[in-house]
Coordinates of C-alpha atoms in Angstrom, one line a residue:
Chain A
X11 CA 150.2 96.0 98.5
X12 CA 148.8 94.0 95.6
X13 CA 147.2 91.5 97.9
X14 CA 145.6 94.3 99.9
X15 CA 144.0 95.9 96.9
X16 CA 142.7 92.6 95.8
X17 CA 141.4 91.7 99.2
X18 CA 139.3 94.9 99.3
X19 CA 137.6 94.0 96.1
X20 CA 137.1 90.4 97.2
X21 CA 135.6 91.6 100.4
X22 CA 133.1 93.6 98.4
X23 CA 132.4 90.6 96.2
X24 CA 132.1 88.3 99.1
X25 CA 129.7 90.7 100.8
X26 CA 127.4 90.7 97.9
X27 CA 127.5 87.0 97.6
X28 CA 126.9 86.6 101.3
X29 CA 123.9 88.9 101.1
X30 CA 122.6 86.9 98.2
X31 CA 123.1 83.5 99.9
X32 CA 121.5 84.7 103.1
X33 CA 118.5 86.1 101.2
X34 CA 118.1 82.9 99.1
X35 CA 118.1 80.7 102.1
X36 CA 114.7 79.0 102.3
X37 CA 112.9 78.7 105.6
X38 CA 111.1 75.8 107.0
X39 CA 107.4 76.6 106.9
X40 CA 105.3 74.5 109.1
X41 CA 103.8 72.3 106.5
X42 CA 100.2 71.6 106.9
X43 CA 98.7 68.7 105.1
X44 CA 95.0 69.6 105.6
X45 CA 94.7 71.0 102.1
X46 CA 96.3 70.1 98.8
X47 CA 95.2 73.3 97.1
X48 CA 98.0 75.5 95.8
X49 CA 98.7 78.4 93.5
X50 CA 98.3 82.1 93.6
X51 CA 95.3 84.3 94.3
X52 CA 96.1 87.9 93.2
X53 CA 94.2 90.7 94.9
X54 CA 94.7 94.4 94.5
X55 CA 92.7 97.6 95.0
X56 CA 91.2 99.9 97.7
X57 CA 93.0 100.6 100.9
X58 CA 89.5 100.8 102.5
X59 CA 88.8 97.2 101.7
X60 CA 92.3 96.0 102.4
X61 CA 91.9 95.2 106.1
X62 CA 88.9 92.9 105.3
X63 CA 90.8 91.1 102.6
X64 CA 93.8 90.8 104.8
X65 CA 91.7 89.3 107.6
X66 CA 90.1 86.8 105.1
X67 CA 93.5 85.9 103.6
X68 CA 95.0 85.4 107.1
X69 CA 92.2 83.0 108.1
X70 CA 92.3 81.3 104.6
X71 CA 96.0 80.6 105.1
X72 CA 95.2 78.5 108.2
X73 CA 93.0 76.2 106.1
X74 CA 94.9 76.2 102.8
X75 CA 98.5 77.0 103.7
X76 CA 99.9 76.3 100.2
X77 CA 97.7 78.9 98.5
X78 CA 99.6 82.1 98.2
X79 CA 97.2 85.0 98.5
X80 CA 98.8 88.3 97.7
X81 CA 97.0 91.7 98.4
X82 CA 98.2 95.0 97.0
X83 CA 97.0 98.5 97.7
X84 CA 96.9 100.6 94.6
X85 CA 93.5 102.2 95.2
X86 CA 90.1 101.3 93.7
X87 CA 90.9 102.9 90.4
X88 CA 94.5 101.6 90.2
X89 CA 93.2 98.1 91.0
X90 CA 90.6 98.3 88.2
X91 CA 93.3 99.3 85.8
X92 CA 95.1 96.1 86.5
X93 CA 91.8 94.1 86.7
X94 CA 90.6 95.1 83.2
X95 CA 94.0 94.0 81.8
X96 CA 93.5 90.6 83.3
X97 CA 96.5 91.0 85.6
X98 CA 94.7 90.2 88.9
X99 CA 92.0 87.8 90.0
X100 CA 90.2 90.0 92.4
X101 CA 89.8 93.8 92.8
X102 CA 89.0 95.3 96.2
X103 CA 86.7 98.3 95.5
X104 CA 85.2 100.9 97.8
X105 CA 82.8 102.1 95.0
X106 CA 81.0 100.4 92.2
X107 CA 82.9 99.9 88.9
X108 CA 82.6 103.0 86.6
X109 CA 81.2 103.0 83.0
X110 CA 84.7 103.8 81.6
X111 CA 86.2 100.8 83.4
X112 CA 83.4 98.5 82.1
X113 CA 84.1 99.7 78.6
X114 CA 87.8 98.9 79.1
X115 CA 87.0 95.5 80.4
X116 CA 84.7 94.8 77.5
X117 CA 87.5 95.8 75.0
X118 CA 89.8 93.3 76.6
X119 CA 87.1 90.6 76.9
X120 CA 87.3 90.5 80.6
X121 CA 84.1 90.0 82.6
X122 CA 83.5 90.6 86.3
X123 CA 81.4 89.2 89.1
X124 CA 80.3 91.9 91.5
X125 CA 80.1 91.0 95.1
X126 CA 79.2 93.4 97.9
X127 CA 81.0 92.4 101.1
X128 CA 80.4 95.0 103.8
X129 CA 79.1 98.4 104.7
X130 CA 81.2 101.3 105.5
X131 CA 79.4 104.1 107.3
X132 CA 80.8 107.5 106.7
X133 CA 80.8 109.4 110.0
X134 CA 80.6 113.1 110.4
X135 CA 82.5 114.1 113.5
X136 CA 83.3 117.2 115.6
X137 CA 85.6 118.0 118.5
X138 CA 85.0 116.4 121.9
X139 CA 84.3 119.9 123.4
X140 CA 81.7 120.8 120.7
X141 CA 78.5 120.8 122.8
X142 CA 76.2 122.6 120.4
X143 CA 76.0 120.3 117.4
X144 CA 73.1 117.9 118.4
X145 CA 72.6 116.7 114.8
X146 CA 73.0 117.9 111.2
X147 CA 70.5 117.5 108.4
X148 CA 71.5 116.4 104.9
X149 CA 70.6 119.9 103.7
X150 CA 72.8 121.5 106.3
X151 CA 75.7 119.3 105.2
X152 CA 75.1 120.3 101.7
X153 CA 75.1 124.0 102.6
X154 CA 78.5 123.5 104.3
X155 CA 80.2 121.4 101.7
X156 CA 78.6 122.6 98.4
X157 CA 81.0 124.2 95.9
X158 CA 81.2 127.9 96.5
X159 CA 79.7 127.5 100.0
X160 CA 79.4 130.7 102.0
X161 CA 79.5 129.0 105.3
X162 CA 82.4 130.4 107.2
X163 CA 81.3 130.2 110.9
X164 CA 79.2 127.8 112.8
X165 CA 76.5 130.5 113.0
X166 CA 76.2 130.4 109.2
X167 CA 74.9 126.8 109.6
X168 CA 72.4 127.6 112.4
X169 CA 72.1 131.1 113.8
X170 CA 72.1 129.9 117.5
X171 CA 75.5 128.2 117.1
X172 CA 78.8 130.1 118.0
X173 CA 80.1 132.7 115.6
X174 CA 83.5 131.0 115.3
X175 CA 85.2 129.9 112.2
X176 CA 84.3 126.4 111.2
X177 CA 87.4 124.4 110.3
X178 CA 86.7 121.6 107.7
X179 CA 88.6 118.3 107.3
X180 CA 88.0 115.6 104.7
X181 CA 89.8 112.8 102.9
X182 CA 91.8 113.4 99.7
X183 CA 89.9 113.8 96.5
X184 CA 91.4 110.5 95.1
X185 CA 89.7 108.4 97.7
X186 CA 86.5 106.4 97.3
X187 CA 85.3 107.9 100.6
X188 CA 85.4 111.4 99.1
X189 CA 83.6 110.2 96.0
X190 CA 80.8 108.7 98.0
X191 CA 80.4 111.6 100.4
X192 CA 80.1 114.2 97.7
X193 CA 77.7 112.0 95.7
X194 CA 75.5 111.5 98.7
X195 CA 75.6 115.1 100.0
X196 CA 76.2 117.3 96.9
X197 CA 74.4 115.0 94.3
X198 CA 77.5 114.4 92.2
X199 CA 80.7 112.7 92.9
X200 CA 83.8 115.0 93.2
X201 CA 81.6 118.1 93.4
X202 CA 82.7 119.9 96.6
X203 CA 84.1 123.1 98.0
X204 CA 87.8 122.9 97.9
X205 CA 88.9 125.0 100.9
X206 CA 89.2 122.3 103.5
X207 CA 92.1 120.4 105.0
X208 CA 92.7 117.2 103.1
X209 CA 94.7 114.1 103.9
X210 CA 94.9 110.7 102.4
X211 CA 95.7 109.4 105.8
X212 CA 92.5 109.4 107.9
X213 CA 94.6 109.3 111.1
X214 CA 95.7 112.8 110.2
X215 CA 92.1 113.9 110.0
X216 CA 91.4 112.4 113.4
X217 CA 94.3 114.4 114.9
X218 CA 93.2 117.6 113.2
X219 CA 89.6 117.4 114.5
X220 CA 90.7 116.2 118.0
X221 CA 92.9 119.2 118.3
X222 CA 90.5 122.0 117.2
X223 CA 87.3 122.8 119.1
X224 CA 85.6 124.4 116.1
X225 CA 86.3 121.7 113.5
X226 CA 84.1 119.4 111.5
X227 CA 85.1 116.5 109.3
X228 CA 84.2 113.2 107.8
X229 CA 85.8 109.8 107.3
X230 CA 85.2 106.1 107.5
X231 CA 83.3 104.7 110.6
X232 CA 86.2 102.5 111.6
X233 CA 88.3 105.6 112.4
X234 CA 85.6 107.0 114.6
X235 CA 85.1 103.7 116.4
X236 CA 88.8 103.6 117.3
X237 CA 88.9 107.2 118.5
X238 CA 85.6 107.5 120.3
X239 CA 87.2 109.2 123.3
X240 CA 88.7 112.0 121.2
X241 CA 85.7 112.8 119.0
X242 CA 82.0 113.5 119.0
X243 CA 79.9 111.8 116.3
X244 CA 77.1 113.8 114.7
X245 CA 73.7 112.1 114.1
X246 CA 72.6 112.7 110.6
X247 CA 69.0 113.5 109.5
X248 CA 68.5 112.1 106.1
X249 CA 64.8 113.0 106.1
X250 CA 63.4 110.7 108.8
X251 CA 64.9 112.2 111.9
X252 CA 68.5 112.2 113.2
X253 CA 70.2 108.8 113.3
X254 CA 73.6 108.1 115.0
X255 CA 75.7 105.7 113.0
X256 CA 76.3 102.4 114.7
X257 CA 76.7 98.9 113.6
X258 CA 72.9 98.4 114.0
X259 CA 71.8 101.5 112.1
X260 CA 74.3 101.0 109.3
X261 CA 73.4 97.3 108.9
X262 CA 69.6 97.8 108.9
X263 CA 69.8 100.7 106.5
X264 CA 68.4 103.5 108.7
X265 CA 71.6 105.5 108.8
X266 CA 71.1 107.3 105.5
X267 CA 72.4 108.6 103.2
X268 CA 76.0 108.1 104.5
X269 CA 76.4 104.3 104.5
X270 CA 77.9 102.7 101.5
X271 CA 78.5 99.1 100.3
X272 CA 82.0 98.1 99.5
X273 CA 82.8 95.3 97.0
X274 CA 85.1 92.8 95.6
X275 CA 85.1 92.2 91.8
X276 CA 86.1 88.8 90.6
X277 CA 87.4 87.8 87.2
X278 CA 85.1 84.9 86.0
X279 CA 88.1 83.4 84.1
X280 CA 90.0 83.1 87.5
X281 CA 87.0 81.3 89.1
X282 CA 88.0 78.3 86.9
X283 CA 91.1 77.9 89.1
X284 CA 90.0 76.0 92.1
X285 CA 92.2 78.0 94.5
X286 CA 90.5 81.3 93.5
X287 CA 87.0 79.9 93.6
X288 CA 87.7 78.4 97.1
X289 CA 89.1 81.7 98.3
X290 CA 86.1 83.7 97.1
X291 CA 83.6 81.2 98.6
X292 CA 85.6 81.4 101.8
X293 CA 85.5 85.2 101.6
X294 CA 81.7 85.3 101.4
X295 CA 81.2 82.7 104.1
X296 CA 83.5 84.3 106.6
X297 CA 83.4 88.0 106.0
X298 CA 80.4 88.6 108.2
X299 CA 82.4 87.4 111.3
X300 CA 85.5 89.2 110.3
X301 CA 84.4 92.7 109.3
X302 CA 83.6 94.0 112.7
X303 CA 87.0 93.0 113.9
X304 CA 88.5 95.5 111.4
X305 CA 85.9 98.2 112.0
X306 CA 83.3 97.6 109.3
X307 CA 79.7 96.6 109.4
X308 CA 78.4 93.3 108.0
X309 CA 75.8 93.2 105.3
X310 CA 72.5 91.4 106.0
X311 CA 73.1 87.6 105.9
X312 CA 70.9 87.2 102.8
X313 CA 73.2 89.4 100.7
X314 CA 76.1 87.0 101.3
X315 CA 73.9 84.1 100.2
X316 CA 72.8 86.0 97.1
X317 CA 76.5 86.7 96.4
X318 CA 77.4 83.0 96.6
X319 CA 74.5 82.3 94.2
X320 CA 75.9 84.8 91.8
X321 CA 79.3 83.3 92.1
X322 CA 78.2 79.8 91.5
X323 CA 76.0 80.8 88.5
X324 CA 78.8 83.0 87.2
X325 CA 76.5 86.0 86.9
X326 CA 78.6 88.8 85.5
X327 CA 77.9 92.5 85.1
X328 CA 77.1 95.3 87.6
X329 CA 73.8 96.1 89.3
X330 CA 75.5 99.1 91.1
X331 CA 77.4 100.8 88.4
X332 CA 76.1 104.1 87.1
X333 CA 73.2 103.9 89.5
X334 CA 72.8 106.2 92.5
X335 CA 73.0 103.7 95.3
X336 CA 72.5 106.3 98.0
X337 CA 69.7 105.2 100.2
X338 CA 69.0 101.9 98.3
X339 CA 68.8 98.6 100.1
X340 CA 71.2 96.0 98.8
X341 CA 68.8 93.1 98.9
X342 CA 66.4 94.9 96.7
X343 CA 69.1 95.5 94.1
X344 CA 70.1 91.9 94.0
X345 CA 66.7 90.3 94.1
X346 CA 65.4 92.4 91.2
Chain B
X13 CA 142.7 149.9 105.7
X14 CA 144.6 151.9 108.2
X15 CA 142.3 151.0 111.0
X16 CA 142.7 147.3 110.4
X17 CA 143.4 145.6 113.7
X18 CA 144.4 142.0 113.7
X19 CA 143.1 141.5 117.2
X20 CA 140.0 143.7 117.0
X21 CA 137.2 142.5 119.3
X22 CA 134.7 142.7 116.4
X23 CA 136.6 140.2 114.3
X24 CA 136.9 137.8 117.2
X25 CA 133.2 138.1 117.9
X26 CA 132.2 137.4 114.3
X27 CA 134.5 134.4 114.4
X28 CA 132.8 133.1 117.5
X29 CA 129.3 133.7 116.3
X30 CA 129.9 131.8 113.1
X31 CA 131.4 128.9 114.9
X32 CA 128.5 128.7 117.4
X33 CA 126.0 129.0 114.5
X34 CA 127.5 126.0 112.7
X35 CA 127.7 124.1 116.0
X36 CA 124.0 124.9 116.6
X37 CA 122.9 123.6 113.2
X38 CA 124.9 120.4 113.5
X39 CA 123.4 119.7 116.9
X40 CA 119.9 120.5 115.7
X41 CA 120.0 117.9 113.0
X42 CA 121.4 115.4 115.4
X43 CA 118.8 116.3 118.0
X44 CA 115.9 115.8 115.5
X45 CA 117.3 112.3 114.8
X46 CA 117.5 111.6 118.5
X47 CA 114.0 112.8 119.1
X48 CA 112.7 110.6 116.3
X49 CA 114.6 107.5 117.6
X50 CA 113.4 108.2 121.2
X51 CA 109.8 108.6 120.1
X52 CA 109.8 105.5 117.9
X53 CA 111.5 103.4 120.6
X54 CA 109.0 104.5 123.2
X55 CA 106.1 103.5 120.9
X56 CA 107.5 100.4 119.3
X57 CA 110.0 98.7 121.5
X58 CA 107.5 96.5 123.3
X59 CA 106.3 95.1 120.0
X60 CA 109.8 94.3 118.9
X61 CA 110.7 90.7 119.6
X62 CA 111.5 87.5 117.7
X63 CA 107.8 86.9 117.0
X64 CA 107.6 90.2 115.3
X65 CA 110.4 89.3 113.0
X66 CA 109.0 85.8 112.4
X67 CA 105.3 86.5 111.8
X68 CA 103.4 87.4 108.7
X69 CA 101.1 90.4 108.5
X70 CA 97.9 90.0 110.6
X71 CA 94.8 92.0 111.5
X72 CA 95.7 91.6 115.2
X73 CA 98.4 94.0 116.2
X74 CA 99.9 91.4 118.7
X75 CA 100.2 88.8 115.9
X76 CA 101.3 91.1 113.2
X77 CA 104.9 90.6 112.0
X78 CA 107.3 91.9 109.5
X79 CA 108.8 88.7 108.1
X80 CA 107.6 88.9 104.5
X81 CA 108.5 92.6 104.3
X82 CA 112.0 92.2 105.8
X83 CA 112.8 89.4 103.4
X84 CA 111.3 91.3 100.5
X85 CA 113.5 94.3 101.3
X86 CA 116.6 92.1 101.8
X87 CA 116.1 90.4 98.4
X88 CA 115.4 93.7 96.7
X89 CA 118.4 95.6 98.1
X90 CA 120.7 92.7 97.3
X91 CA 119.5 92.6 93.7
X92 CA 119.8 96.3 93.4
X93 CA 123.3 96.2 94.8
X94 CA 124.3 93.5 92.3
X95 CA 122.7 95.2 89.4
X96 CA 123.5 98.8 90.0
X97 CA 127.0 98.9 91.5
X98 CA 128.9 97.2 88.6
X99 CA 127.0 99.1 86.0
X100 CA 127.3 102.4 87.8
X101 CA 131.0 102.1 88.5
X102 CA 131.8 100.8 85.0
X103 CA 129.9 103.8 83.5
X104 CA 131.8 106.2 85.8
X105 CA 135.1 104.6 84.8
X106 CA 134.3 104.8 81.1
X107 CA 133.1 108.4 81.4
X108 CA 136.0 109.5 83.5
X109 CA 139.0 107.5 82.2
X110 CA 138.2 106.5 78.6
X111 CA 135.7 108.9 77.1
X112 CA 137.2 111.8 75.2
X113 CA 135.9 115.0 76.5
X114 CA 133.7 116.1 73.7
X115 CA 130.1 117.1 72.9
X116 CA 128.8 113.6 73.4
X117 CA 130.4 113.3 76.8
X118 CA 128.8 116.6 77.9
X119 CA 125.4 115.4 76.6
X120 CA 125.7 112.2 78.6
X121 CA 126.9 114.1 81.6
X122 CA 123.9 116.5 81.6
X123 CA 121.5 113.6 81.1
X124 CA 122.8 111.7 84.1
X125 CA 122.7 114.8 86.2
X126 CA 119.1 115.4 85.1
X127 CA 118.1 111.7 85.7
X128 CA 119.3 112.1 89.3
X129 CA 116.6 114.8 89.8
X130 CA 113.6 112.9 88.2
X131 CA 110.9 112.2 90.7
X132 CA 110.8 108.6 91.7
X133 CA 107.2 108.0 90.6
X134 CA 108.3 108.6 87.0
X135 CA 110.7 105.6 87.4
X136 CA 107.8 103.6 88.7
X137 CA 105.7 104.4 85.5
X138 CA 108.8 103.5 83.4
X139 CA 109.3 100.2 85.3
X140 CA 105.6 99.3 84.9
X141 CA 105.7 99.9 81.1
X142 CA 109.0 98.4 80.3
X143 CA 109.8 95.7 82.9
X144 CA 106.3 94.6 84.1
X145 CA 104.4 94.8 80.8
X146 CA 106.9 94.9 77.9
X147 CA 109.4 92.3 79.2
X148 CA 106.5 90.5 81.0
X149 CA 108.4 90.2 84.2
X150 CA 105.1 90.6 86.0
X151 CA 105.0 92.2 89.5
X152 CA 108.2 90.3 90.5
X153 CA 111.2 91.1 92.6
X154 CA 113.4 91.4 89.5
X155 CA 111.1 94.0 88.0
X156 CA 111.2 96.0 91.3
X157 CA 115.0 95.6 91.5
X158 CA 115.5 96.8 87.9
X159 CA 113.3 99.8 88.4
X160 CA 115.1 100.7 91.6
X161 CA 118.5 100.2 89.9
X162 CA 117.5 102.8 87.3
X163 CA 116.5 105.1 90.1
X164 CA 119.8 104.9 92.0
X165 CA 122.2 104.5 89.0
X166 CA 122.7 108.3 88.5
X167 CA 123.6 108.7 92.2
X168 CA 126.3 106.0 92.0
X169 CA 127.6 107.3 88.7
X170 CA 127.9 110.8 89.9
X171 CA 129.6 109.9 93.2
X172 CA 131.9 107.4 91.5
X173 CA 133.0 110.0 88.9
X174 CA 133.8 112.5 91.6
X175 CA 135.8 109.9 93.5
X176 CA 137.8 109.0 90.3
X177 CA 138.4 112.6 89.5
X178 CA 139.8 113.1 93.0
X179 CA 142.6 110.6 92.4
X180 CA 145.7 112.6 91.6
X181 CA 147.0 112.4 88.0
X182 CA 150.5 111.7 89.3
X183 CA 149.3 108.2 90.3
X184 CA 148.2 107.4 86.8
X185 CA 151.3 109.0 85.3
X186 CA 153.5 106.9 87.7
X187 CA 151.8 103.7 86.6
X188 CA 152.1 104.6 82.9
X189 CA 155.7 105.4 83.4
X190 CA 156.3 101.9 84.7
X191 CA 154.7 100.4 81.6
X192 CA 151.2 99.6 83.0
X193 CA 148.3 99.5 80.5
X194 CA 145.3 101.7 81.2
X195 CA 143.3 98.8 82.5
X196 CA 146.1 97.8 84.9
X197 CA 146.4 101.4 86.0
X198 CA 142.7 101.6 86.7
X199 CA 142.3 98.2 88.3
X200 CA 145.4 98.4 90.5
X201 CA 145.7 102.0 91.4
X202 CA 142.8 104.3 90.5
X203 CA 140.0 102.1 91.5
X204 CA 141.3 101.1 95.0
X205 CA 142.3 104.7 95.6
X206 CA 138.8 106.0 94.8
X207 CA 137.0 103.2 96.7
X208 CA 136.1 105.3 99.7
X209 CA 134.4 107.9 97.6
X210 CA 132.6 105.3 95.5
X211 CA 131.4 103.5 98.7
X212 CA 129.9 106.8 100.0
X213 CA 127.9 107.0 96.8
X214 CA 126.8 103.3 97.1
X215 CA 125.7 104.0 100.7
X216 CA 123.6 106.9 99.6
X217 CA 122.1 104.9 96.7
X218 CA 121.3 101.8 98.8
X219 CA 119.7 104.0 101.6
X220 CA 117.5 105.6 99.0
X221 CA 116.6 102.3 97.5
X222 CA 115.6 100.7 100.8
X223 CA 113.4 103.7 101.7
X224 CA 111.5 104.2 98.4
X225 CA 107.9 103.2 98.2
X226 CA 106.2 105.1 95.4
X227 CA 107.8 103.4 92.4
X228 CA 107.4 100.0 94.0
X229 CA 103.7 100.5 94.6
X230 CA 103.5 101.6 90.9
X231 CA 105.0 98.5 89.6
X232 CA 102.9 96.4 92.0
X233 CA 104.7 95.6 95.1
X234 CA 102.2 94.1 97.6
X235 CA 101.0 94.9 101.1
X236 CA 99.9 91.5 102.2
X237 CA 102.3 88.7 101.5
X238 CA 102.4 85.6 103.7
X239 CA 105.4 83.8 102.2
X240 CA 109.0 84.5 101.6
X241 CA 110.1 85.0 98.0
X242 CA 112.0 82.0 96.7
X243 CA 113.1 83.3 93.3
X244 CA 113.5 86.6 91.6
X245 CA 110.2 86.1 89.8
X246 CA 108.2 86.0 93.1
X247 CA 105.9 88.8 94.2
X248 CA 107.0 90.7 97.3
X249 CA 106.4 93.4 99.8
X250 CA 109.0 95.8 101.4
X251 CA 109.5 97.4 104.8
X252 CA 108.3 100.9 104.0
X253 CA 105.1 99.7 102.3
X254 CA 104.3 97.5 105.3
X255 CA 105.1 100.4 107.7
X256 CA 102.9 102.8 105.8
X257 CA 100.0 100.4 105.8
X258 CA 100.2 100.0 109.6
X259 CA 100.5 103.7 110.2
X260 CA 97.4 104.5 108.3
X261 CA 95.2 102.0 110.2
X262 CA 92.4 103.2 112.5
X263 CA 93.6 101.0 115.5
X264 CA 96.0 102.9 117.7
X265 CA 97.9 99.7 118.4
X266 CA 99.0 99.5 114.8
X267 CA 100.7 102.8 115.2
X268 CA 103.0 101.1 117.7
X269 CA 103.5 98.1 115.4
X270 CA 104.5 100.6 112.7
X271 CA 107.0 102.1 115.1
X272 CA 108.5 98.7 115.7
X273 CA 108.7 98.3 111.9
X274 CA 110.5 101.6 111.7
X275 CA 113.1 100.4 114.3
X276 CA 113.7 97.3 112.1
X277 CA 114.1 99.5 109.0
X278 CA 116.5 101.7 110.9
X279 CA 118.5 98.8 112.1
X280 CA 118.8 97.3 108.6
X281 CA 119.8 100.6 107.3
X282 CA 122.4 101.2 110.0
X283 CA 123.9 97.7 109.6
X284 CA 124.2 98.2 105.9
X285 CA 125.8 101.6 106.3
X286 CA 128.1 100.5 109.1
X287 CA 129.4 97.7 106.9
X288 CA 130.1 100.1 104.1
X289 CA 131.7 102.6 106.4
X290 CA 134.0 99.9 107.9
X291 CA 135.1 98.8 104.4
X292 CA 135.6 102.5 103.5
X293 CA 137.7 103.2 106.6
X294 CA 139.8 100.1 105.9
X295 CA 140.4 101.3 102.3
X296 CA 141.2 104.8 103.4
X297 CA 143.9 103.6 105.8
X298 CA 145.5 101.7 103.0
X299 CA 145.7 104.4 100.4
X300 CA 147.2 107.7 101.3
X301 CA 149.1 110.1 99.1

């Protein structure tokens, strides 16, 4: 009996040791001698920017296999909280840094280099069987989405449209996408009617709109691009006639006011580490080829050159923060 | 009471209805699990191969793999096991066998029961403040494992106490009568006899730890990691974080990759639980009274 009791406990012990040993076992990475660069590059921030940074990190690893790039997803705001404490090298941001965050950074003597890396076009979409919505003006969108909006049916938007209840879908209020849409359409970020279906997961919005003939919603262009067959996209009239979002109209700035730049913010102290500097340079040099693969739109070439310039000169501070960037061309901001 | 009829049709009918109702609910929960497994298999099986287990995350669904997350989860769960089981079982033994039943004991008891109901994100905030920042463990495996251990400790303690309480007093008395000390009694008789119950608690706790995401994201577990952790101070990713990221991507193919990830997570979970169940059954066969 005694042996048996002991054996149970020793089985348990052995099990835990076995698990430990198995998990400690190293593996044989294919070592690549192309690059001697090593160390960590710590990135965190927006889930919108994540696919781009992941793509860059994946390509970077092929050239510099010993540099460990890690990317977290704690949201633009969550990432900035870590950034201003100096805990990460780079923050992925789907909106410019806010005044509050700059203040916090100054308190901790942490600077930042602001680098726009791509465009994200917000797309307004309706159901596939919606054959009446030819376009929407910025004013009509405002009427639908403003706080206390009285729009209940499609006929409330334009009298000739069906008198059916309009079902609204949008991203959760914590997302940078929601911030930007409300700023562009309602004039101030976070100001919006609250009686619409929200989800942090844009795929849920896609499902909702695809399943409801009288629905209307908005989300990132990438999600429309992947679900073209299930949805109809609505051209937006920002004042110069209706424009359908496409890579071309987002890139050349004619799709307004719903295309926004997305950024990475780099800690200038981190740039002193060669692995971080090389990574950021690699980022700016390769992003334009990688963004379309993950559903975003590249910036004009000149902006990447200007970004590299800022990086090499170590220009800190924000040209986007606190400014209404809706409808502003990026080159103009940077060359000023 | 005069009209009480032992064989009345009504009594028999009620009996049958109740039985079928219970049967229905049992099958329903099983059916839901089967539907889930079926759905996930249909979606994910064709992505599930050795490459999937051996590749790092990628922007291409065909190249995307779960290696770093799988290793991250294995590390994490092993550390949580090593940290939480001894502490949890020791606490339970102290509270059940040594502690005098007084006010303090009741206070501790209430606190542990309350802790079991605290939302996991609160543990994440606690872990961030204490382990990541105060103890400067950074966003490492050990910080994640310590946070998770706090999260599952109440579950283990409560289950272990129940198990210890279920051991008949006569066993303890018998041991004392033969001159055993309290420690000998606990080590040789009480603990082995309560092992099945304790293991059930450990299974529940580990299953919870492997599926949790919120507190880990809070303390800074990562989504893209292209290396395997080599020490407890290394940054890491875990299976649920990786699966969530794939599921929220715009490309439909990533949904299938996510399904393959779910299959891996289920397999890890089932292997873990099966091992514990085997040990439990072995222990149960040995100790009967």
